[in-house]
Amino acid sequence: QKEVEQDPGPLSVPEGAIVSLNCTYSNSAFQYFMWYRQYSRKGPELLMYTYSSGNKEDGRFTAQVDKSSKYISLFIRDSQPSDSATYLCAMKKTGANNLFFGTGTRLTVIP
Amino acid sequence: DAEITQSPRHKITETGRQVTLACHQTWNHNNMFWYRQDLGHGLRLIHYSYGVQDTNKGEVSDGYSVSRSNTEDLPLTLESAASSQTSVYFCASSESRGLAGHGELFFGEGSRLTVL
């Protein structure tokens, strides 16, 4: 079993829709939870990170962590064509430098 | 601006050849990583380094090696390329904050390797 599971999609939504992206994990030692965005033929870039449980909001993006369920989510409000990318969740244990990545979900926002 | 660059961006080679992918970062980061990205597997860690002369094996290190002679560079060598090593390779770096913090990775743009 992989430590981090993510539905690869692809996911296609109309412009303006609310998008929900999710990951589950098995290791309760993970404390840092991140979302990376990767445009086609580019390297991933950090979008948001959260420490432990709770929500974090940044503009149209909201990251949620539910440690009791070992489940994290990224919500995108008012989705735009420029949001079309692959979104990768990533997790880290406190005291470690390595990240564990999900497989990524490919999102297309149709104008 | 600080950056991380990979070369070559594209390479085609033959089975059995030795291949080296270069990675150079100007962030002055201690931590450097090599990942490969394949459909259905996501990003998998190959090797990583926490500083000069330090190297460590990752999840999929067989057939790969790295060396760290300075802070800026971490070249990845495929000793004898195999078709299973056809992939997109990403180099990344991060700050060392006493092992605390979320450890944001800064990625290069990737090197696409095809082994025929």
mmCIF file of C-alpha atoms in Angstrom:
data_model
loop_
_atom_site.group_PDB
_atom_site.id
_atom_site.type_symbol
_atom_site.label_atom_id
_atom_site.label_comp_id
_atom_site.label_asym_id
_atom_site.label_seq_id
_atom_site.Cartn_x
_atom_site.Cartn_y
_atom_site.Cartn_z
ATOM 1 C CA GLN A 1 0.000 0.000 0.000
ATOM 2 C CA LYS A 2 1.299 3.431 -0.926
ATOM 3 C CA GLU A 3 1.753 5.892 1.917
ATOM 4 C CA VAL A 4 -0.157 8.561 -0.013
ATOM 5 C CA GLU A 5 -3.092 7.857 -2.328
ATOM 6 C CA GLN A 6 -4.535 10.341 -4.788
ATOM 7 C CA ASP A 7 -7.156 9.902 -7.489
ATOM 8 C CA PRO A 8 -5.322 10.611 -10.780
ATOM 9 C CA GLY A 9 -8.468 11.876 -12.532
ATOM 10 C CA PRO A 10 -8.484 13.407 -15.071
ATOM 11 C CA LEU A 11 -10.980 15.952 -13.823
ATOM 12 C CA SER A 12 -12.705 18.322 -16.223
ATOM 13 C CA VAL A 13 -14.906 21.196 -14.985
ATOM 14 C CA PRO A 14 -16.498 24.324 -16.485
ATOM 15 C CA GLU A 15 -15.069 27.722 -15.659
ATOM 16 C CA GLY A 16 -16.445 29.070 -12.386
ATOM 17 C CA ALA A 17 -17.011 25.645 -10.824
ATOM 18 C CA ILE A 18 -15.836 24.645 -7.362
ATOM 19 C CA VAL A 19 -13.170 21.964 -7.553
ATOM 20 C CA SER A 20 -12.386 19.458 -4.819
ATOM 21 C CA LEU A 21 -9.120 17.510 -4.878
ATOM 22 C CA ASN A 22 -8.342 14.886 -2.261
ATOM 23 C CA CYS A 23 -5.645 12.628 -0.860
ATOM 24 C CA THR A 24 -5.599 9.946 1.781
ATOM 25 C CA TYR A 25 -2.592 8.715 3.699
ATOM 26 C CA SER A 26 -1.658 5.896 6.020
ATOM 27 C CA ASN A 27 1.201 7.239 8.155
ATOM 28 C CA SER A 28 0.008 9.117 11.236
ATOM 29 C CA ALA A 29 3.492 10.645 11.650
ATOM 30 C CA PHE A 30 2.862 13.081 8.795
ATOM 31 C CA GLN A 31 2.520 16.597 10.196
ATOM 32 C CA TYR A 32 3.071 18.869 7.186
ATOM 33 C CA PHE A 33 0.655 18.711 4.273
ATOM 34 C CA MET A 34 1.296 20.457 0.996
ATOM 35 C CA TRP A 35 -0.252 20.969 -2.378
ATOM 36 C CA TYR A 36 1.963 21.457 -5.404
ATOM 37 C CA ARG A 37 0.758 22.635 -8.793
ATOM 38 C CA GLN A 38 2.468 21.438 -11.938
ATOM 39 C CA TYR A 39 1.830 22.963 -15.330
ATOM 40 C CA SER A 40 2.470 20.872 -18.418
ATOM 41 C CA ARG A 41 6.202 20.274 -19.040
ATOM 42 C CA LYS A 42 7.185 22.292 -15.958
ATOM 43 C CA GLY A 43 8.391 21.425 -12.480
ATOM 44 C CA PRO A 44 5.958 21.409 -9.536
ATOM 45 C CA GLU A 45 5.554 24.600 -7.506
ATOM 46 C CA LEU A 46 4.311 24.860 -3.948
ATOM 47 C CA LEU A 47 0.751 26.171 -3.828
ATOM 48 C CA MET A 48 -0.118 25.849 -0.133
ATOM 49 C CA TYR A 49 0.952 24.073 3.006
ATOM 50 C CA THR A 50 -0.736 23.292 6.314
ATOM 51 C CA TYR A 51 0.712 22.150 9.589
ATOM 52 C CA SER A 52 -1.269 19.480 11.449
ATOM 53 C CA SER A 53 -5.074 19.683 11.263
ATOM 54 C CA GLY A 54 -7.319 22.513 10.209
ATOM 55 C CA ASN A 55 -8.031 24.803 7.308
ATOM 56 C CA LYS A 56 -5.973 27.358 5.486
ATOM 57 C CA GLU A 57 -7.264 29.817 2.924
ATOM 58 C CA ASP A 58 -5.354 31.731 0.266
ATOM 59 C CA GLY A 59 -7.504 33.620 -2.186
ATOM 60 C CA ARG A 60 -9.584 31.134 -4.161
ATOM 61 C CA PHE A 61 -7.757 28.160 -2.634
ATOM 62 C CA THR A 62 -8.582 26.398 0.635
ATOM 63 C CA ALA A 63 -6.582 23.504 2.071
ATOM 64 C CA GLN A 64 -8.163 21.215 4.644
ATOM 65 C CA VAL A 65 -6.559 18.546 6.792
ATOM 66 C CA ASP A 66 -8.471 15.958 8.805
ATOM 67 C CA LYS A 67 -5.867 13.951 10.692
ATOM 68 C CA SER A 68 -8.430 11.739 12.398
ATOM 69 C CA SER A 69 -9.522 10.454 8.980
ATOM 70 C CA LYS A 70 -6.065 10.769 7.394
ATOM 71 C CA TYR A 71 -7.633 12.828 4.618
ATOM 72 C CA ILE A 72 -6.625 16.121 3.029
ATOM 73 C CA SER A 73 -8.430 18.287 0.506
ATOM 74 C CA LEU A 74 -7.792 21.255 -1.732
ATOM 75 C CA PHE A 75 -10.771 23.360 -2.805
ATOM 76 C CA ILE A 76 -10.606 25.795 -5.688
ATOM 77 C CA ARG A 77 -13.431 28.340 -5.884
ATOM 78 C CA ASP A 78 -14.418 30.133 -9.085
ATOM 79 C CA SER A 79 -12.061 27.941 -11.107
ATOM 80 C CA GLN A 80 -10.282 29.565 -14.043
ATOM 81 C CA PRO A 81 -8.753 28.101 -17.227
ATOM 82 C CA SER A 82 -5.363 29.138 -15.789
ATOM 83 C CA ASP A 83 -5.963 26.610 -12.969
ATOM 84 C CA SER A 84 -5.643 23.798 -15.518
ATOM 85 C CA ALA A 85 -2.675 21.796 -14.242
ATOM 86 C CA THR A 86 -1.765 18.672 -12.321
ATOM 87 C CA TYR A 87 -2.158 19.020 -8.553
ATOM 88 C CA LEU A 88 0.045 16.889 -6.323
ATOM 89 C CA CYS A 89 -0.420 16.431 -2.625
ATOM 90 C CA ALA A 90 2.695 15.936 -0.534
ATOM 91 C CA MET A 91 3.364 15.149 3.094
ATOM 92 C CA LYS A 92 6.264 15.316 5.507
ATOM 93 C CA LYS A 93 7.069 14.074 8.984
ATOM 94 C CA THR A 94 8.434 16.519 11.525
ATOM 95 C CA GLY A 95 12.203 16.173 11.664
ATOM 96 C CA ALA A 96 12.524 14.762 8.150
ATOM 97 C CA ASN A 97 13.500 16.424 4.897
ATOM 98 C CA ASN A 98 11.819 13.994 2.512
ATOM 99 C CA LEU A 99 8.382 14.542 1.045
ATOM 100 C CA PHE A 100 5.967 11.771 0.118
ATOM 101 C CA PHE A 101 3.949 12.640 -2.967
ATOM 102 C CA GLY A 102 0.595 11.523 -4.303
ATOM 103 C CA THR A 103 0.392 10.557 -7.971
ATOM 104 C CA GLY A 104 -1.254 13.867 -8.908
ATOM 105 C CA THR A 105 -4.700 14.793 -10.250
ATOM 106 C CA ARG A 106 -4.899 16.361 -13.689
ATOM 107 C CA LEU A 107 -7.424 19.196 -13.780
ATOM 108 C CA THR A 108 -8.807 20.922 -16.870
ATOM 109 C CA VAL A 109 -11.008 24.005 -16.518
ATOM 110 C CA ILE A 110 -13.034 24.562 -19.666
ATOM 111 C CA PRO A 111 -13.788 28.196 -20.639
ATOM 112 C CA ASP B 1 16.965 35.632 -9.016
ATOM 113 C CA ALA B 2 17.939 32.309 -7.493
ATOM 114 C CA GLU B 3 17.031 29.303 -9.568
ATOM 115 C CA ILE B 4 17.581 25.627 -10.210
ATOM 116 C CA THR B 5 18.547 24.490 -13.701
ATOM 117 C CA GLN B 6 18.695 21.049 -15.247
ATOM 118 C CA SER B 7 20.476 19.890 -18.362
ATOM 119 C CA PRO B 8 19.924 18.448 -20.813
ATOM 120 C CA ARG B 9 16.171 19.083 -21.008
ATOM 121 C CA HIS B 10 15.756 16.236 -23.476
ATOM 122 C CA LYS B 11 17.980 13.263 -24.168
ATOM 123 C CA ILE B 12 17.677 10.075 -26.173
ATOM 124 C CA THR B 13 20.187 7.335 -25.470
ATOM 125 C CA GLU B 14 20.687 3.642 -26.046
ATOM 126 C CA THR B 15 20.457 0.758 -23.614
ATOM 127 C CA GLY B 16 23.712 0.200 -21.771
ATOM 128 C CA ARG B 17 25.094 3.716 -22.180
ATOM 129 C CA GLN B 18 26.125 5.834 -19.216
ATOM 130 C CA VAL B 19 24.108 9.017 -18.871
ATOM 131 C CA THR B 20 24.603 11.992 -16.560
ATOM 132 C CA LEU B 21 21.903 14.555 -15.850
ATOM 133 C CA ALA B 22 23.121 17.835 -14.412
ATOM 134 C CA CYS B 23 21.447 19.900 -11.703
ATOM 135 C CA HIS B 24 22.677 23.317 -10.574
ATOM 136 C CA GLN B 25 21.016 25.526 -7.970
ATOM 137 C CA THR B 26 21.820 29.074 -6.914
ATOM 138 C CA TRP B 27 19.579 29.066 -3.817
ATOM 139 C CA ASN B 28 22.545 28.032 -1.639
ATOM 140 C CA HIS B 29 20.349 25.227 -0.276
ATOM 141 C CA ASN B 30 21.948 22.374 1.622
ATOM 142 C CA ASN B 31 19.319 19.813 0.616
ATOM 143 C CA MET B 32 19.093 18.511 -2.937
ATOM 144 C CA PHE B 33 16.923 15.737 -4.347
ATOM 145 C CA TRP B 34 16.420 13.750 -7.529
ATOM 146 C CA TYR B 35 12.959 12.427 -8.406
ATOM 147 C CA ARG B 36 11.581 10.569 -11.372
ATOM 148 C CA GLN B 37 8.004 11.103 -12.502
ATOM 149 C CA ASP B 38 6.059 8.394 -14.282
ATOM 150 C CA LEU B 39 2.375 8.034 -15.095
ATOM 151 C CA GLY B 40 0.605 6.182 -12.310
ATOM 152 C CA HIS B 41 3.510 6.532 -9.906
ATOM 153 C CA GLY B 42 3.856 10.239 -9.358
ATOM 154 C CA LEU B 43 7.144 11.564 -8.048
ATOM 155 C CA ARG B 44 9.492 8.933 -6.638
ATOM 156 C CA LEU B 45 12.672 9.789 -4.787
ATOM 157 C CA ILE B 46 15.885 8.441 -6.320
ATOM 158 C CA HIS B 47 18.704 9.960 -4.268
ATOM 159 C CA TYR B 48 19.131 12.929 -1.994
ATOM 160 C CA SER B 49 21.861 14.916 -0.282
ATOM 161 C CA TYR B 50 21.845 17.020 2.868
ATOM 162 C CA GLY B 51 25.178 18.682 2.165
ATOM 163 C CA VAL B 52 28.601 18.404 0.551
ATOM 164 C CA GLN B 53 29.915 14.829 0.524
ATOM 165 C CA ASP B 54 26.571 13.523 1.825
ATOM 166 C CA THR B 55 24.422 11.245 -0.351
ATOM 167 C CA ASN B 56 21.536 8.945 0.501
ATOM 168 C CA LYS B 57 19.455 6.385 -1.343
ATOM 169 C CA GLY B 58 15.804 6.997 -1.935
ATOM 170 C CA GLU B 59 12.891 4.763 -2.845
ATOM 171 C CA VAL B 60 14.089 3.829 -6.374
ATOM 172 C CA SER B 61 17.884 4.144 -6.292
ATOM 173 C CA ASP B 62 18.924 0.960 -8.134
ATOM 174 C CA GLY B 63 20.851 1.804 -11.301
ATOM 175 C CA TYR B 64 21.467 5.422 -10.279
ATOM 176 C CA SER B 65 24.235 7.240 -8.443
ATOM 177 C CA VAL B 66 24.919 10.809 -7.308
ATOM 178 C CA SER B 67 27.854 12.737 -5.936
ATOM 179 C CA ARG B 68 27.956 16.065 -4.095
ATOM 180 C CA SER B 69 31.272 17.865 -4.346
ATOM 181 C CA ASN B 70 29.884 21.380 -3.786
ATOM 182 C CA THR B 71 26.699 23.056 -2.567
ATOM 183 C CA GLU B 72 25.399 24.028 -5.997
ATOM 184 C CA ASP B 73 25.503 20.759 -7.973
ATOM 185 C CA LEU B 74 24.073 17.267 -7.695
ATOM 186 C CA PRO B 75 24.601 15.315 -10.935
ATOM 187 C CA LEU B 76 22.606 12.110 -11.413
ATOM 188 C CA THR B 77 24.335 9.245 -13.245
ATOM 189 C CA LEU B 78 22.685 6.240 -14.832
ATOM 190 C CA GLU B 79 25.516 3.711 -14.908
ATOM 191 C CA SER B 80 24.041 1.522 -17.659
ATOM 192 C CA ALA B 81 20.795 2.926 -18.992
ATOM 193 C CA ALA B 82 17.802 0.586 -19.245
ATOM 194 C CA SER B 83 14.461 1.086 -20.998
ATOM 195 C CA SER B 84 12.774 1.062 -17.585
ATOM 196 C CA GLN B 85 14.638 4.292 -16.833
ATOM 197 C CA THR B 86 12.778 6.176 -19.543
ATOM 198 C CA SER B 87 11.155 8.910 -17.502
ATOM 199 C CA VAL B 88 11.057 12.589 -16.638
ATOM 200 C CA TYR B 89 13.653 13.439 -14.009
ATOM 201 C CA PHE B 90 13.281 16.370 -11.630
ATOM 202 C CA CYS B 91 15.929 17.897 -9.445
ATOM 203 C CA ALA B 92 14.823 19.848 -6.388
ATOM 204 C CA SER B 93 16.371 21.711 -3.480
ATOM 205 C CA SER B 94 15.236 22.921 -0.092
ATOM 206 C CA GLU B 95 16.530 24.884 2.853
ATOM 207 C CA SER B 96 17.734 23.098 5.920
ATOM 208 C CA ARG B 97 15.999 24.546 8.953
ATOM 209 C CA GLY B 98 17.214 22.162 11.605
ATOM 210 C CA LEU B 99 14.812 19.604 10.163
ATOM 211 C CA ALA B 100 11.864 21.784 11.177
ATOM 212 C CA GLY B 101 9.459 23.551 8.882
ATOM 213 C CA HIS B 102 7.522 22.338 5.900
ATOM 214 C CA GLY B 103 10.603 21.983 3.764
ATOM 215 C CA GLU B 104 9.363 23.627 0.565
ATOM 216 C CA LEU B 105 10.960 22.039 -2.468
ATOM 217 C CA PHE B 106 12.074 24.180 -5.396
ATOM 218 C CA PHE B 107 12.045 22.137 -8.587
ATOM 219 C CA GLY B 108 13.875 22.416 -11.853
ATOM 220 C CA GLU B 109 11.990 22.164 -15.132
ATOM 221 C CA GLY B 110 12.810 18.500 -15.641
ATOM 222 C CA SER B 111 14.931 16.359 -17.936
ATOM 223 C CA ARG B 112 13.062 14.034 -20.261
ATOM 224 C CA LEU B 113 15.114 10.885 -20.867
ATOM 225 C CA THR B 114 14.298 8.224 -23.439
ATOM 226 C CA VAL B 115 16.267 4.976 -23.429
ATOM 227 C CA LEU B 116 15.918 2.964 -26.656
#
